[in-house]
Short mmCIF file of C-alpha atoms in Angstrom, two decimals:
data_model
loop_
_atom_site.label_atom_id
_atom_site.label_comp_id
_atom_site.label_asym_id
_atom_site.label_seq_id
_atom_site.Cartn_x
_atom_site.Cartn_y
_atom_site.Cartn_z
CA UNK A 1339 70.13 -57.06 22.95
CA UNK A 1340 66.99 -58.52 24.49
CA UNK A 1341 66.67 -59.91 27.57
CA UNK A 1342 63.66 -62.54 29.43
CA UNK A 1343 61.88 -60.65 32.63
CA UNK A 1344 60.54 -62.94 35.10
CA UNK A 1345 57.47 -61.79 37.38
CA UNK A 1346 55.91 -64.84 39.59
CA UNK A 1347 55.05 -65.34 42.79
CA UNK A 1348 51.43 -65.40 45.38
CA UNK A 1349 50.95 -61.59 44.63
CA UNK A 1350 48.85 -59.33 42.41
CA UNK A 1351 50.42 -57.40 39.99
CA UNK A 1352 52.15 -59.77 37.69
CA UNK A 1353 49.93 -59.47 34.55
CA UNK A 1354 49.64 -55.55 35.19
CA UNK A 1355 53.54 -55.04 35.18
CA UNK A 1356 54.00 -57.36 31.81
CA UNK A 1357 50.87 -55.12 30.68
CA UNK A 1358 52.52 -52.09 31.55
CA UNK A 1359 56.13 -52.77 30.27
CA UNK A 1360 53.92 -53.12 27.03
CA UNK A 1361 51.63 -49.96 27.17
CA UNK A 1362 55.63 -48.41 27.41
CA UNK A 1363 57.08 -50.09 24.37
CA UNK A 1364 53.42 -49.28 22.47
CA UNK A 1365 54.57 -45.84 23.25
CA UNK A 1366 57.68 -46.00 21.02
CA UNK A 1367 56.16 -48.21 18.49
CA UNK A 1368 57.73 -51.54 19.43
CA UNK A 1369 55.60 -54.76 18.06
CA UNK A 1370 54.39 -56.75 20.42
CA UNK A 1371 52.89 -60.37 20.85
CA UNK A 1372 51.16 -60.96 23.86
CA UNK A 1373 50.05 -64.55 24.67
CA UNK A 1374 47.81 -65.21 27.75
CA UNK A 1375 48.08 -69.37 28.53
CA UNK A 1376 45.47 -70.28 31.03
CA UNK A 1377 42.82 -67.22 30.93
CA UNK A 1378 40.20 -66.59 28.71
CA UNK A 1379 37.59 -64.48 30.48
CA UNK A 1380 36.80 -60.92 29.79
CA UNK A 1381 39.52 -58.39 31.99
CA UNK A 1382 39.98 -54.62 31.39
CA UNK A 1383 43.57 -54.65 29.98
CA UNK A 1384 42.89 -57.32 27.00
CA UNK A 1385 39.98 -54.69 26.26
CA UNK A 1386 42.45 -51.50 25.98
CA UNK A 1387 45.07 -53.23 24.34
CA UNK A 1388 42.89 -55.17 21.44
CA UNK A 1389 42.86 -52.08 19.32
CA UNK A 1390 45.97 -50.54 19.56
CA UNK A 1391 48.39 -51.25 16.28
CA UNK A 1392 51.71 -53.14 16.96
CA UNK A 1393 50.07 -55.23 19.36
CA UNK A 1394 48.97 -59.34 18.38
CA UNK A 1395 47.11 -60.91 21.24
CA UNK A 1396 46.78 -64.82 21.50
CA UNK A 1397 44.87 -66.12 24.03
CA UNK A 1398 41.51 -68.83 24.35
CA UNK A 1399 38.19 -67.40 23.72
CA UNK A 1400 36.65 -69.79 26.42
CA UNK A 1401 37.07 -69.17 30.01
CA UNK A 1402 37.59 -73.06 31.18
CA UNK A 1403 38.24 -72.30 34.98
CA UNK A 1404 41.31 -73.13 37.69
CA UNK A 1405 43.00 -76.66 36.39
CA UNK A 1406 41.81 -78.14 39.97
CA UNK A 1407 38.16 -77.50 38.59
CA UNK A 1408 38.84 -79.02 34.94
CA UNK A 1409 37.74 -82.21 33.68
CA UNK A 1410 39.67 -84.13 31.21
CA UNK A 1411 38.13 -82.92 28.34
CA UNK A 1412 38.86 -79.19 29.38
CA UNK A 1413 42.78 -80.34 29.89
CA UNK A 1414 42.91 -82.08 26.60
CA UNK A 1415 41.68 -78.73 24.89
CA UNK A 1416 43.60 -76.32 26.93
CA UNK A 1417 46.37 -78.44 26.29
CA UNK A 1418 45.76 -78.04 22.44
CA UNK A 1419 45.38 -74.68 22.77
CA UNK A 1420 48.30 -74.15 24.06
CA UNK A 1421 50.04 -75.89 21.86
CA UNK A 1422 48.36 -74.12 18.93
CA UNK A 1423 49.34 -70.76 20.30
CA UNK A 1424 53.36 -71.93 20.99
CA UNK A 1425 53.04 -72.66 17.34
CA UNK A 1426 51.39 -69.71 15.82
CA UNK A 1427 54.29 -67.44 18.01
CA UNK A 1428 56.40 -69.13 16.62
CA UNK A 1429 55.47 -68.73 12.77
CA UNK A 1430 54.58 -65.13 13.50
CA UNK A 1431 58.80 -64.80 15.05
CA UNK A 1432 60.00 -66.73 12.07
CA UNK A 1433 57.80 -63.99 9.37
CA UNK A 1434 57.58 -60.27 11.46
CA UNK A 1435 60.03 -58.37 13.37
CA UNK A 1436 58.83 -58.48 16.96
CA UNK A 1437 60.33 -56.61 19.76
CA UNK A 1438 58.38 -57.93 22.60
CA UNK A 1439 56.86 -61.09 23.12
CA UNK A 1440 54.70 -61.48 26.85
CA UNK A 1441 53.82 -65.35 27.77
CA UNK A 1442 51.51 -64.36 30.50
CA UNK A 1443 50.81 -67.11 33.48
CA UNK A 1444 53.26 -69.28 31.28
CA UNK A 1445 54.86 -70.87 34.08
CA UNK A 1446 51.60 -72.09 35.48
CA UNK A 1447 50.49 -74.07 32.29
CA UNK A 1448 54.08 -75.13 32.11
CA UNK A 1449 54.13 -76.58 35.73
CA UNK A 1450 50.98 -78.30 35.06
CA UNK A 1451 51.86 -79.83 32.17
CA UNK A 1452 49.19 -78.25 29.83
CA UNK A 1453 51.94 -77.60 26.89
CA UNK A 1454 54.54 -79.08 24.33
CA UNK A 1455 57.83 -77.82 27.04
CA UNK A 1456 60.23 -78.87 24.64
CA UNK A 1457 58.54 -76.75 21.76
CA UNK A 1458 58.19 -73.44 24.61
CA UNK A 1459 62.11 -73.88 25.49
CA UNK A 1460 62.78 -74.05 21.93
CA UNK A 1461 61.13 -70.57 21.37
CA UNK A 1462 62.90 -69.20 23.79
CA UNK A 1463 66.42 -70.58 23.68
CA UNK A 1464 66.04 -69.40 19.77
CA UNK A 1465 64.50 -66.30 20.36
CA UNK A 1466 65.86 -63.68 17.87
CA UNK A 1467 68.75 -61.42 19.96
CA UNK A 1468 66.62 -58.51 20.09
CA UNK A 1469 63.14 -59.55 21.77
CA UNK A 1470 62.31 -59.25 25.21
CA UNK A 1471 60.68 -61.87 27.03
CA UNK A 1472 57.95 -61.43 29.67
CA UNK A 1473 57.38 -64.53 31.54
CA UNK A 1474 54.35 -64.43 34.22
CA UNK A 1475 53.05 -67.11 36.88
CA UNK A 1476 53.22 -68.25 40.20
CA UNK A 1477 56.40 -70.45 40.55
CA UNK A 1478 58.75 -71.04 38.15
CA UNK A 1479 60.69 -73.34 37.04
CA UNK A 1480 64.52 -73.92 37.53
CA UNK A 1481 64.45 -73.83 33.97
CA UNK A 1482 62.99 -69.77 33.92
CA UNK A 1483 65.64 -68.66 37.21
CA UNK A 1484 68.80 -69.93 35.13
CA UNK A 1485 67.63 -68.02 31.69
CA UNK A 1486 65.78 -64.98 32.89
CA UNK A 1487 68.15 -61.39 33.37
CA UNK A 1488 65.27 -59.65 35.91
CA UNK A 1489 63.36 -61.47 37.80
CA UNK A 1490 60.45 -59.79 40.26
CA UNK A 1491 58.96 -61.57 42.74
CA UNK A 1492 55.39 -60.48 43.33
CA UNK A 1493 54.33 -61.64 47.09
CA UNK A 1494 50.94 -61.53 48.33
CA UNK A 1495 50.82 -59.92 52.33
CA UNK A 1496 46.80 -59.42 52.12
CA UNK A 1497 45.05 -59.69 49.59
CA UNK A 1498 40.70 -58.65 49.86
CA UNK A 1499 39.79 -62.52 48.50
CA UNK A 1500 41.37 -63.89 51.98
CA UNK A 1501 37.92 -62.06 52.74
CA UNK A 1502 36.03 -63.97 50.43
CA UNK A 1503 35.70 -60.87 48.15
CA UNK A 1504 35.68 -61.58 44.86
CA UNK A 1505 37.76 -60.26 41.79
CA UNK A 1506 36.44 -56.83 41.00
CA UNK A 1507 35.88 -54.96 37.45
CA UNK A 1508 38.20 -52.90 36.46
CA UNK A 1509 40.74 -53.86 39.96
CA UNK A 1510 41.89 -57.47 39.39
CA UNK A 1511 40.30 -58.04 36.23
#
């Protein structure tokens, strides 16, 4: 039986433990699909896991920013993106046997609006029994409490940008 993680919150570390619940499955030869919504720059883990078998990754090829730093034409093709991806996980659930499927910062593009809801809730409230679910972003939902079986809150104490230090290679990206 599979069940949906949750990991949100302020803190670092929710991308690395959806990352690392995959490197574990990859160990035992579980198929994975691992969607990123709202990223599309460069980071070290995306690297690593874009040649490993087992493993599809979705995720924009553009890096359009923070949503507070969009214009409306980034928001309308975000949006679409977004939308695009839902659909393509979904054709890829309906045609392979996946074990895993990660919607990284999901509840971020949710919150803001920058996806078809209905269509994600209908992924997920049809999900085949045995998939896992990782859902990542800073505050979810109602919606995500109510369905999700763990749920890890990741909460930021100190944190080196409160110093104005940027995101380093390799560390936070």
């Amino acid at each position: 039986m599979g069940f949906i993680h949750l990991y949100f919150g302020n803190g670092k570390g929710k991308t690395t433990a959806a990352i690392g619940q995959c490197i574990r499955a990859l160990g035992y030869d579980k198929k994975i699909i691992f969607a990123q919504f709202l990223k599309g720059s460069q980071s070290g883990e995306i690297n690593y896991l874009s040649d490993k078998d087992n493993i599809i990754i979705l995720r924009n090829s553009e890096d359009l920013g923070f949503t507070n730093t969009m214009n409306t034409h980034d928001i309308r093709s975000i949006t679409d993106f977004h939308n695009t991806t839902l659909k393509e996980i979904s054709h890829i659930l309906d045609t392979k046997q996946i074990d895993i499927l990660v919607l990284d910062e999901i509840l971020d593009a949710y919150n803001e609006n920058l996806l078809d809801k209905d269509f994600l809730k209908k992924i997920i409230n049809t999900k085949p029994d045995n998939l896992e679910i990782i859902l990542t972003g800073r505050t979810p939902d109602k919606y995500f409490i109510e369905i999700s079986s763990y749920i890890t809150e990741m909460k930021k104490i100190k944190h080196p940008y409160d110093n104005k230090i940027l995101a380093r290679k390799g560390i936070e990206y």
